[in-house]
CSV table of C-alpha atoms in Angstrom, one decimal:
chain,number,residue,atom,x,y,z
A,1,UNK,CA,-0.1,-6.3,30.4
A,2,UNK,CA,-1.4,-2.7,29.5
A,3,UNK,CA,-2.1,-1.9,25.7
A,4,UNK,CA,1.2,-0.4,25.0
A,5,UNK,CA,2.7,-3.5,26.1
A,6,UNK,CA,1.1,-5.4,23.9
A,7,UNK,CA,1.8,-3.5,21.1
A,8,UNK,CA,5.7,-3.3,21.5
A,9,UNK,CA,6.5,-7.1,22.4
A,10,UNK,CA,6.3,-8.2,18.6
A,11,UNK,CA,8.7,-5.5,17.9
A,12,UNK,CA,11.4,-6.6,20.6
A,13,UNK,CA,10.9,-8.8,23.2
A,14,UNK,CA,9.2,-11.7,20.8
A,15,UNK,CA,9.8,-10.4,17.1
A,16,UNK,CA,9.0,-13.0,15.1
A,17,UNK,CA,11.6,-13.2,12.8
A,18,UNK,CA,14.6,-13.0,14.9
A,19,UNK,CA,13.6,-13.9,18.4
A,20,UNK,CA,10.9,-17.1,17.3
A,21,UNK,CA,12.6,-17.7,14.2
A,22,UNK,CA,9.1,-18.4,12.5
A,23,UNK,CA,8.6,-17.1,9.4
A,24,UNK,CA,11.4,-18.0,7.5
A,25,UNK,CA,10.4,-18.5,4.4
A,26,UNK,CA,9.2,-15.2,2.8
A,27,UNK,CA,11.8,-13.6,5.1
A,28,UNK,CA,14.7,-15.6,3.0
A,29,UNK,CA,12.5,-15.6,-0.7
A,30,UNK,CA,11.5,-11.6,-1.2
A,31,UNK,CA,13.9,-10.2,0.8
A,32,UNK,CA,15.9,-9.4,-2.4
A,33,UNK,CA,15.0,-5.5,-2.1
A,34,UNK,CA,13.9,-3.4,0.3
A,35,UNK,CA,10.6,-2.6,-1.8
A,36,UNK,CA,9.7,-5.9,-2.3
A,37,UNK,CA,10.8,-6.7,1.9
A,38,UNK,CA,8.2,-4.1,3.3
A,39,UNK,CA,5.7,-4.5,0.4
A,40,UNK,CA,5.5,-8.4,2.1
A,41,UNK,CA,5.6,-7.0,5.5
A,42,UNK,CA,2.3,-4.9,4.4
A,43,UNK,CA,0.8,-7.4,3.3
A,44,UNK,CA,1.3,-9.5,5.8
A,45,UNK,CA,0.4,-7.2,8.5
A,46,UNK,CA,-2.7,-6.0,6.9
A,47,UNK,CA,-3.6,-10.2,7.0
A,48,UNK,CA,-2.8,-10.7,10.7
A,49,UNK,CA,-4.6,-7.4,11.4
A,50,UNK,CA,-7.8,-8.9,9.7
A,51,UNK,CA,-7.8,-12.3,11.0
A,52,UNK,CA,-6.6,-11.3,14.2
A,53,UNK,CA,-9.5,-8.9,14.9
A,54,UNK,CA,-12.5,-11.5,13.1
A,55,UNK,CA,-11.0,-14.7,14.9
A,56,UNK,CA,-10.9,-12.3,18.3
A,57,UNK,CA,-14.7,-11.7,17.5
A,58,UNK,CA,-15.8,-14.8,16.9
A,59,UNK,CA,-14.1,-16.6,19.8
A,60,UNK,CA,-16.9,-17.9,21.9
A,61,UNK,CA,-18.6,-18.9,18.8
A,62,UNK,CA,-16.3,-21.4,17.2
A,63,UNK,CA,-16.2,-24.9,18.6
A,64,UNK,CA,-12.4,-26.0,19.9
A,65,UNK,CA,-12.8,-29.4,18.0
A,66,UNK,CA,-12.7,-27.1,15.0
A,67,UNK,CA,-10.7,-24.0,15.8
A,68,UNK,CA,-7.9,-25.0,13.8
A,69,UNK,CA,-9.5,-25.1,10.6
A,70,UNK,CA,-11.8,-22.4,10.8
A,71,UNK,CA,-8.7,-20.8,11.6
A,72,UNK,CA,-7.3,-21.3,8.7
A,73,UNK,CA,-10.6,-20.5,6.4
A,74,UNK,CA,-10.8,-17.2,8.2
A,75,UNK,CA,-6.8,-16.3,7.4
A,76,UNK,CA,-7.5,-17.6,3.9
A,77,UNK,CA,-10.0,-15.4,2.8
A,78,UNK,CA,-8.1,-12.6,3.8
A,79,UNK,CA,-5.0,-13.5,2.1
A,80,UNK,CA,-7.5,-13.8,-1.2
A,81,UNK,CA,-8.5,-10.5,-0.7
A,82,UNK,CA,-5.2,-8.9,-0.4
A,83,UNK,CA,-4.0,-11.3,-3.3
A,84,UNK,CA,-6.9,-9.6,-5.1
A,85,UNK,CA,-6.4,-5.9,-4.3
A,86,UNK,CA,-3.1,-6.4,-4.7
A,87,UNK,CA,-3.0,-7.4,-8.2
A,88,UNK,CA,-5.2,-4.7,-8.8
A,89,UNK,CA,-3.3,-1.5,-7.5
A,90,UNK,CA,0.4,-2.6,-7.2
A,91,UNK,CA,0.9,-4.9,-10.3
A,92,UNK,CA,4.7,-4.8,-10.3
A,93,UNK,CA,5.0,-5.6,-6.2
A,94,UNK,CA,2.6,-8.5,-7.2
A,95,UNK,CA,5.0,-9.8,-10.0
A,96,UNK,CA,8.0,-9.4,-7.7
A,97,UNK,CA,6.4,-11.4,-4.7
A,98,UNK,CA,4.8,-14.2,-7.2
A,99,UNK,CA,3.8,-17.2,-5.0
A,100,UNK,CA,4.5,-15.7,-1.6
A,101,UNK,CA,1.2,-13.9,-1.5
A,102,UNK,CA,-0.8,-16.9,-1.2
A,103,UNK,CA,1.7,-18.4,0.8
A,104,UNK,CA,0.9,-15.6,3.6
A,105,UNK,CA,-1.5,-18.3,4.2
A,106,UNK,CA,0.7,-21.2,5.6
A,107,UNK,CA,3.1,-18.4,7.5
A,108,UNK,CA,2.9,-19.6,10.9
A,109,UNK,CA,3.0,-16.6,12.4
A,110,UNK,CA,-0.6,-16.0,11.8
A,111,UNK,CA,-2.0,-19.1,12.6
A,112,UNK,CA,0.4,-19.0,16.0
A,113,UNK,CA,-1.3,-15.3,16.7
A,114,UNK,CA,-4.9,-16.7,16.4
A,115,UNK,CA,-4.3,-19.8,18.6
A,116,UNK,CA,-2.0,-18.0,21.2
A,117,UNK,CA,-3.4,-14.6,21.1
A,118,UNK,CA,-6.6,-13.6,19.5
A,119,UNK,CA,-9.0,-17.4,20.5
A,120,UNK,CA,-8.2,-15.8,24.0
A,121,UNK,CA,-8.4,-12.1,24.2
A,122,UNK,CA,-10.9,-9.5,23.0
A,123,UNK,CA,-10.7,-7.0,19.9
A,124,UNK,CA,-8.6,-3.7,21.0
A,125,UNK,CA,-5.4,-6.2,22.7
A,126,UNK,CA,-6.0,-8.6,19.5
A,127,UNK,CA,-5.6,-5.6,17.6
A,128,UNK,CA,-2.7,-3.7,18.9
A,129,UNK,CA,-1.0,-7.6,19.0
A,130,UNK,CA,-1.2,-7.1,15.3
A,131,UNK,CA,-0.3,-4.3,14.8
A,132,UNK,CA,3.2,-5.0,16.8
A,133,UNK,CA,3.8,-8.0,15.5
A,134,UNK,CA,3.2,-7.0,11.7
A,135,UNK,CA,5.1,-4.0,12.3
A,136,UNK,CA,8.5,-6.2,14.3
A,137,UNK,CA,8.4,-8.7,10.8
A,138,UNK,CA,8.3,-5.8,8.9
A,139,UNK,CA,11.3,-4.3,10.6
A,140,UNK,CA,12.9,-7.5,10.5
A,141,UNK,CA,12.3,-7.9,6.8
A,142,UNK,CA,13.5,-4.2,6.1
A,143,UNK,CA,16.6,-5.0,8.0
A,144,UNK,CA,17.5,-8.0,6.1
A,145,UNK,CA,16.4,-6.5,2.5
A,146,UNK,CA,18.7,-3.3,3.5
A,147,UNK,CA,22.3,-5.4,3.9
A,148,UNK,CA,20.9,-7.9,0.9
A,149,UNK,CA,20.1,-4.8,-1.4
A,150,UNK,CA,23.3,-2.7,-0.4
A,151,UNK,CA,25.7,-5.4,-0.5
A,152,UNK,CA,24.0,-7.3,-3.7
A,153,UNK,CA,23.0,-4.5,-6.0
A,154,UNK,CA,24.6,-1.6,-4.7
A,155,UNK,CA,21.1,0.4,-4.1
A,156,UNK,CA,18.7,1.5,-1.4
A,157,UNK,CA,15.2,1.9,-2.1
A,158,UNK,CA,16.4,2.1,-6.5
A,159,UNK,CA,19.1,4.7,-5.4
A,160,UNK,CA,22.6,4.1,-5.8
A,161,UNK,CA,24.6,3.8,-2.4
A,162,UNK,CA,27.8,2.0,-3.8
A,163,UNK,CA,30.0,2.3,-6.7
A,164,UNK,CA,29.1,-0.3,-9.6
A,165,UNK,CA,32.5,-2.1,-8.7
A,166,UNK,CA,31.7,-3.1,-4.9
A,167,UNK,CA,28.4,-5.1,-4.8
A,168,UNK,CA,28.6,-8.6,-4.7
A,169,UNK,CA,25.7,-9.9,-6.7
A,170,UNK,CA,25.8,-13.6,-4.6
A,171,UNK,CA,23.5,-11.4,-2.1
A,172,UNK,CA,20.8,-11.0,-4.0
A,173,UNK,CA,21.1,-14.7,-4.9
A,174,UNK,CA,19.6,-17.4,-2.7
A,175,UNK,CA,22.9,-18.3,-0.9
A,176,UNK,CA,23.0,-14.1,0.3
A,177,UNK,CA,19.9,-14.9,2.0
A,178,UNK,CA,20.9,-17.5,3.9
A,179,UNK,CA,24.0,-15.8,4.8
A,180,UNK,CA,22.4,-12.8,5.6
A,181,UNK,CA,19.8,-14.1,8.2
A,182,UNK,CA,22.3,-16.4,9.5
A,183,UNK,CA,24.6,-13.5,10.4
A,184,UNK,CA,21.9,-11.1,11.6
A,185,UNK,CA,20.4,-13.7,14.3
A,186,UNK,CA,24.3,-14.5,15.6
A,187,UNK,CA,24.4,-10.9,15.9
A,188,UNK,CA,21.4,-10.6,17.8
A,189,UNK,CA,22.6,-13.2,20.5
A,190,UNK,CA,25.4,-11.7,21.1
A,191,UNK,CA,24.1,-8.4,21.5
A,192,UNK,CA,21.6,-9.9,23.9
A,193,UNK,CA,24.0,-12.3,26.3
A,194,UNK,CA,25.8,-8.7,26.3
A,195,UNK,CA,22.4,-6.3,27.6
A,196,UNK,CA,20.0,-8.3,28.3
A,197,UNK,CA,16.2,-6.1,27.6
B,1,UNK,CA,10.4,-37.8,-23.0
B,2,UNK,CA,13.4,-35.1,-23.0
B,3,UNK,CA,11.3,-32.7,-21.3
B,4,UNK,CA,10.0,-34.8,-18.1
B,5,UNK,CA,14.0,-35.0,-17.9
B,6,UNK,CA,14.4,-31.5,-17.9
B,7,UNK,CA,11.9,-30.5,-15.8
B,8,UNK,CA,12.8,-33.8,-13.6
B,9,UNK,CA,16.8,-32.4,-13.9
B,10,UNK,CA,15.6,-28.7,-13.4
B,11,UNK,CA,12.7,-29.3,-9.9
B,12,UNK,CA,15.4,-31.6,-8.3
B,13,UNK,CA,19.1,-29.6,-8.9
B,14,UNK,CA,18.8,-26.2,-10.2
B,15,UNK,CA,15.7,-24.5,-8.7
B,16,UNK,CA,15.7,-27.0,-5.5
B,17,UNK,CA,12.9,-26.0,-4.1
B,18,UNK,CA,14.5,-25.3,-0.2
B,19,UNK,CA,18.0,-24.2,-1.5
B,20,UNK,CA,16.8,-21.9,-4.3
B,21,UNK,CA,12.9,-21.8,-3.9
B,22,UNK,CA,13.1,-21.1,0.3
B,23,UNK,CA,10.0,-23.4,0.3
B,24,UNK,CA,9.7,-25.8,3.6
B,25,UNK,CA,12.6,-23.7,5.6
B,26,UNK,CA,10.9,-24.7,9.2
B,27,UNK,CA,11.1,-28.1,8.6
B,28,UNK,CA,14.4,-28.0,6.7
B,29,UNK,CA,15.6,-26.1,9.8
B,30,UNK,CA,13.7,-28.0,12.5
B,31,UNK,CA,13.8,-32.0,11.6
B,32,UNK,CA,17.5,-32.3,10.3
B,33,UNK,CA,19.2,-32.8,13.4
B,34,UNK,CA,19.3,-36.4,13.0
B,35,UNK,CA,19.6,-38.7,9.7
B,36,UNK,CA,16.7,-40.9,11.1
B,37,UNK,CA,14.2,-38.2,11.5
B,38,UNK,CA,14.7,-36.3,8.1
B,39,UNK,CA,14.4,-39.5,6.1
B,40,UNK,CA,11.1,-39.4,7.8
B,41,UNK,CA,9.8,-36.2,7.3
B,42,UNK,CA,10.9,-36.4,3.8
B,43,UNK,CA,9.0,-39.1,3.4
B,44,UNK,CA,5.8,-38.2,4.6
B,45,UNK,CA,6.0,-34.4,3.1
B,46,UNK,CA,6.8,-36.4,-0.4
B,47,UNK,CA,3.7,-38.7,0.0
B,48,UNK,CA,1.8,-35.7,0.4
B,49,UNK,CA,3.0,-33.4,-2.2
B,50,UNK,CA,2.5,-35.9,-4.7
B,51,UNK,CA,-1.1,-36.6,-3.4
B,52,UNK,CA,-2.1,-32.9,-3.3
B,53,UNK,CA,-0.4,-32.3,-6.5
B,54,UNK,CA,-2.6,-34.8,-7.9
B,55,UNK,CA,-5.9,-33.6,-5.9
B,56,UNK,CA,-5.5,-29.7,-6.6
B,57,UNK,CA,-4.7,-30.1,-10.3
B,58,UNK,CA,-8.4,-32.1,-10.5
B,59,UNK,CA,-9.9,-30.0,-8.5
B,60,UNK,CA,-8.8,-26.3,-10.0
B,61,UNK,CA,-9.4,-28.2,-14.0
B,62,UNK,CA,-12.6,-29.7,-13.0
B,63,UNK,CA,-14.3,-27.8,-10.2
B,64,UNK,CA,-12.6,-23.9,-10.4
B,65,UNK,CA,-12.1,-23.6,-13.7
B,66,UNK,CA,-15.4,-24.8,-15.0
B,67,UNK,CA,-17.5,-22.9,-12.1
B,68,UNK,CA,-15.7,-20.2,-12.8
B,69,UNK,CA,-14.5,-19.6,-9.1
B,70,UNK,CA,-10.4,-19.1,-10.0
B,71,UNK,CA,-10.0,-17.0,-7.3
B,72,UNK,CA,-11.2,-19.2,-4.7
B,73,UNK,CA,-8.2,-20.8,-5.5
B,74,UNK,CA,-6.0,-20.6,-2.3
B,75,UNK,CA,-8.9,-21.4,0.4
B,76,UNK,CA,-9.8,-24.9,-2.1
B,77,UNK,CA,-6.0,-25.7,-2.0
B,78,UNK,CA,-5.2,-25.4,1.7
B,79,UNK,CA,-8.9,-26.9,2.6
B,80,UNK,CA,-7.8,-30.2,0.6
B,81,UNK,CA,-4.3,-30.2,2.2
B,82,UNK,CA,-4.6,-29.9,5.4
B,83,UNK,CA,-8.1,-32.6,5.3
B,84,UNK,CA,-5.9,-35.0,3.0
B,85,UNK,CA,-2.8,-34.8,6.1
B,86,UNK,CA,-5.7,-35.9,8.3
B,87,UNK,CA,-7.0,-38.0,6.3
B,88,UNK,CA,-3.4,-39.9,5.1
B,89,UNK,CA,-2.6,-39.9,9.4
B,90,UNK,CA,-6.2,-42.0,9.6
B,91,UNK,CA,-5.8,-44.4,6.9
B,92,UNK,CA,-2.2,-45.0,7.9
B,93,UNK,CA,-3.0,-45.6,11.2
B,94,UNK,CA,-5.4,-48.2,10.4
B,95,UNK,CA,-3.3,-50.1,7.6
B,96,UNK,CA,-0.1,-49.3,7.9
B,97,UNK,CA,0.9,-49.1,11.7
B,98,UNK,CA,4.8,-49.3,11.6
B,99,UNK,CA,5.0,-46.5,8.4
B,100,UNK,CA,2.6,-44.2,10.8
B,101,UNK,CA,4.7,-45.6,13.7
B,102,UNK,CA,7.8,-43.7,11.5
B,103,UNK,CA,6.0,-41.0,10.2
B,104,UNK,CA,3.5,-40.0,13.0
B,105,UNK,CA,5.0,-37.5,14.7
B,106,UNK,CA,5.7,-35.3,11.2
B,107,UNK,CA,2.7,-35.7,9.9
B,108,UNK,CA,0.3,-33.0,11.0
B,109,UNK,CA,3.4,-30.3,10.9
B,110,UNK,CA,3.2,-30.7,7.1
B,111,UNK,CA,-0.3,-28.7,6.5
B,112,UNK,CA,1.9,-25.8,7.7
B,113,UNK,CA,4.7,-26.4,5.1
B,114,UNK,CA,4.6,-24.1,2.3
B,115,UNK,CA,6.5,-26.6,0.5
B,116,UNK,CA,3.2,-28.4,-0.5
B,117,UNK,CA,1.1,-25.2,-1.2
B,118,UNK,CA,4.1,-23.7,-2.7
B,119,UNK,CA,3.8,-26.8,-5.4
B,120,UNK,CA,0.2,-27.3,-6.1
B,121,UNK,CA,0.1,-23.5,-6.9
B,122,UNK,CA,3.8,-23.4,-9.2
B,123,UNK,CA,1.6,-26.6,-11.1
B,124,UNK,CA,-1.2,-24.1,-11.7
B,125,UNK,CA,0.9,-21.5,-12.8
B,126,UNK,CA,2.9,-23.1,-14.8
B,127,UNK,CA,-0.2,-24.3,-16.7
B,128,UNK,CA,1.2,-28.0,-16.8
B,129,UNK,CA,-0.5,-30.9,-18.1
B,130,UNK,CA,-1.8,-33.3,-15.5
B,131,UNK,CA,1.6,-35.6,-16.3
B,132,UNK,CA,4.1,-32.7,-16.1
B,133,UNK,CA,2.5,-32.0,-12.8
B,134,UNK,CA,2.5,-34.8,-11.0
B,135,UNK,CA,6.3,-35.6,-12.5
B,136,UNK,CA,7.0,-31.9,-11.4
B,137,UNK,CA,5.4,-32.4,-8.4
B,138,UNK,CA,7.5,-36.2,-7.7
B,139,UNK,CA,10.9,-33.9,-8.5
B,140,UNK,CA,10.5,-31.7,-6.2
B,141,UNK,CA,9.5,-33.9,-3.7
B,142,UNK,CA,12.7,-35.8,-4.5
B,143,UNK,CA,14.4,-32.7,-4.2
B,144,UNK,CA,13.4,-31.4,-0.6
B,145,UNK,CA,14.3,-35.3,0.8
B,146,UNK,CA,17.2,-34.6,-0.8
B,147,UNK,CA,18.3,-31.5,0.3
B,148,UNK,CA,17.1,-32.5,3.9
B,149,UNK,CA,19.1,-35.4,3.9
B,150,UNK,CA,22.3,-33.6,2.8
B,151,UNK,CA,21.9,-31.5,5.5
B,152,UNK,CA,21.0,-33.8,8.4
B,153,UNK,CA,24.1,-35.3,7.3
B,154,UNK,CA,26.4,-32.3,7.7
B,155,UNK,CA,24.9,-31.2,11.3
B,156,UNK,CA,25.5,-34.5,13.0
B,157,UNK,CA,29.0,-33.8,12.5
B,158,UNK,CA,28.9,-30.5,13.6
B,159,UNK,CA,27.6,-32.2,16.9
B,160,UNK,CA,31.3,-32.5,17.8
B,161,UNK,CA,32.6,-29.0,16.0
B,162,UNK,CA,33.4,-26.1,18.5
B,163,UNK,CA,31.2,-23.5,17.6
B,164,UNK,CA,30.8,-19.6,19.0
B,165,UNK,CA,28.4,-19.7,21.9
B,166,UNK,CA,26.3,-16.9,19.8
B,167,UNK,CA,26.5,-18.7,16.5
B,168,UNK,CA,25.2,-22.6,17.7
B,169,UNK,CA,21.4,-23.9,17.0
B,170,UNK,CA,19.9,-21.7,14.2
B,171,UNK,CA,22.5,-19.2,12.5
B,172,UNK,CA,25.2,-21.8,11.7
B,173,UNK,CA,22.5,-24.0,10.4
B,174,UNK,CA,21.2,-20.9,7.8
B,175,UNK,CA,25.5,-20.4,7.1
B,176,UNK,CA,25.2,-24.5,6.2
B,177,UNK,CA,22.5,-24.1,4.0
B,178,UNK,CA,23.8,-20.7,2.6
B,179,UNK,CA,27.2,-22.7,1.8
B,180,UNK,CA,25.0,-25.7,0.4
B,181,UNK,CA,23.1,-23.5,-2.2
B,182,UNK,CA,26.6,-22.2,-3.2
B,183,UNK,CA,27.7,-25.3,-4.4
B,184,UNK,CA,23.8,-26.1,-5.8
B,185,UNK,CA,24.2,-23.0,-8.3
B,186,UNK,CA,26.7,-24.9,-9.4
B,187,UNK,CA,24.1,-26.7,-11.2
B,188,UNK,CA,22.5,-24.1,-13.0
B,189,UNK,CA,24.8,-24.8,-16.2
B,190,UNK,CA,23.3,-27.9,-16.8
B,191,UNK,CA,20.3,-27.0,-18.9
């Protein structure tokens, strides 16, 4: 597979959130706007990105009897540090993502990357696997918050889209996310039994 | 007394923590295909969360708190779950063969569910007493077992339902569990 290839699987072919269904979670919890939905998807690509490129380093070093948990050291520390910087320079995201910061840390997706990807290639495809697959759950997150925030509050981005009398507020509410993702991934299927790509 | 039965009333009804919290969706999504297999897993991620609730609570008042290392917080809390999940697996093993017989198979999927993380640190943040915490943390256990078993319930009768091609497997399941946390704000009056 060249570089490029790499790069665009996570965003397609193998996105996360609606092809591997992994990542549920934060997708269904923060998805409430489409702030808070790529402010996650930041944070969670700036994680993978780390981990992926040290775990890629230090693959010949790390004993397989132990991968697993040095995995999940490695992926910790980094989600420390961007729990730590991002308390520091985006307090209100912080407050509107609460617990699902530390949480980055039992998203599956990571740990999956590092076992699947990273304990087996070098650096630059580590990297650009990453980078595609933090960028195709950021998407996916984006495209969730969008109907949730459009339909729920009436606003895109804080701006006003709908008049006050439309929105339903049951989106923003935990039964919209469920409905929302539920929806989007029947979508998906049948777009793809009609081209497949 | 009256608030352990709030906070009991509140972890377990209104803020489930699947239905309202989204905490422990794979497993909630994954395991509830049969009745059998859902008691299970809520059984061995309920063991656990009440264990780690215990374990973290110690460790952040006694070790992080008084070292002064707060912020090491996350890598000490998923360090001591996922060693207690193989530590629980080995002791069962060795005492208890027909509850690891049952439980086996769910056990090391649990160090991944943010369910127990997602508890340990609300116990932290919520600043409750070693008591509330552990009766916090027993609630909510209650409440993911229950939730899980709800649902298990509802898909093996939607074995025989005709369903779209596109919408079978995982999107009908997420329109279950979005119908489900309807009726579960419901309960938000209570309090």
């Amino acid at each position: 597979m060249t570089l490029m290839q790499e790069f665009t699987k996570g965003i397609i072919k193998e996105n996360p959130l609606f092809r591997l269904v992994l990542g549920t979670c934060p997708a269904l919890a923060v998805t409430t706007s489409v702030e808070n939905g790529i402010g996650m998807g930041a944070a969670f690509t700036g994680v993978l990105l780390a981990s992926n490129i040290v775990i890629s380093a230090m693959r010949s070093i790390i004993p397989a009897s132990v991968r697993i948990p040095a995995y999940v050291v490695i992926i910790a520390s980094f989600v420390t540090m961007i729990d730590q910087l991002m308390h520091a320079f985006t307090p209100s995201l912080y407050k509107a993502l609460g617990i699902f910061i530390p949480l980055i840390v039992v998203n599956c997706i990571i740990l999956g990357r590092a076992e699947a990807f990273a304990s087996r290639n070098s650096i630059i495809p580590s990297i650009m696997d990453a980078l595609g697959m933090g960028l195709g759950f950021t998407i996916a997150l984006a495209a969730v918050s969008t109907f949730r925030e459009v339909l729920g509050a009436g606003t895109f981005l804080g701006i006003q889209v709908l008049p006050e009398s439309i929105p339903a507020i049951l989106m923003i509410l935990p039964p919209g996310g469920f409905i929302t993702l539920g929806c989007l991934l029947a979508l998906l299927n049948k777009l793809q039994k009609k081209y497949t790509w | 007394m009256q608030e352990y039965l709030i906070i009991i009333i509140s972890a377990v009804l209104i803020n489930n923590i699947v239905l309202s919290q989204f905490l422990g969706i794979c497993p909630f999504l994954g395991v509830s295909k049969k009745l059998s297999s859902s008691l299970g897993m809520g059984g061995a991620v309920s063991f656990v969360l009440v264990l780690s609730g215990a374990i973290t609570w110690l460790v952040r008042h006694y070790i992080l708190v008084p070292f002064d290392i707060g912020y090491m917080q996350t890598v000490a809390f998923i360090l001591i779950i996922a060693s207690l999940v193989q530590f629980v697996e080995m002791v069962m093993r060795k005492f208890t063969p027909p509850l690891y017989k049952a439980l086996g198979i769910y056990l090391p999927l649990i160090t991944t569910n943010c369910a127990v993380l997602g508890v340990a640190i609300i116990n932290i943040q919520k600043d409750f007493s070693f008591g509330r915490a552990m009766v916090h943390s027993l609630s909510h256990a209650a409440g993911f077992t229950l939730a899980l078993v709800l649902m298990s319930g509802i898909r093996e009768r939607m074995e025989d339902a005709d369903i779209p091609e596109s919408m079978q497997g995982t999107p009908i399941a997420l329109l279950i569990a979005a119908l489900m946390s309807i009726s579960f704000l419901g309960f938000s009056g209570l309090i």
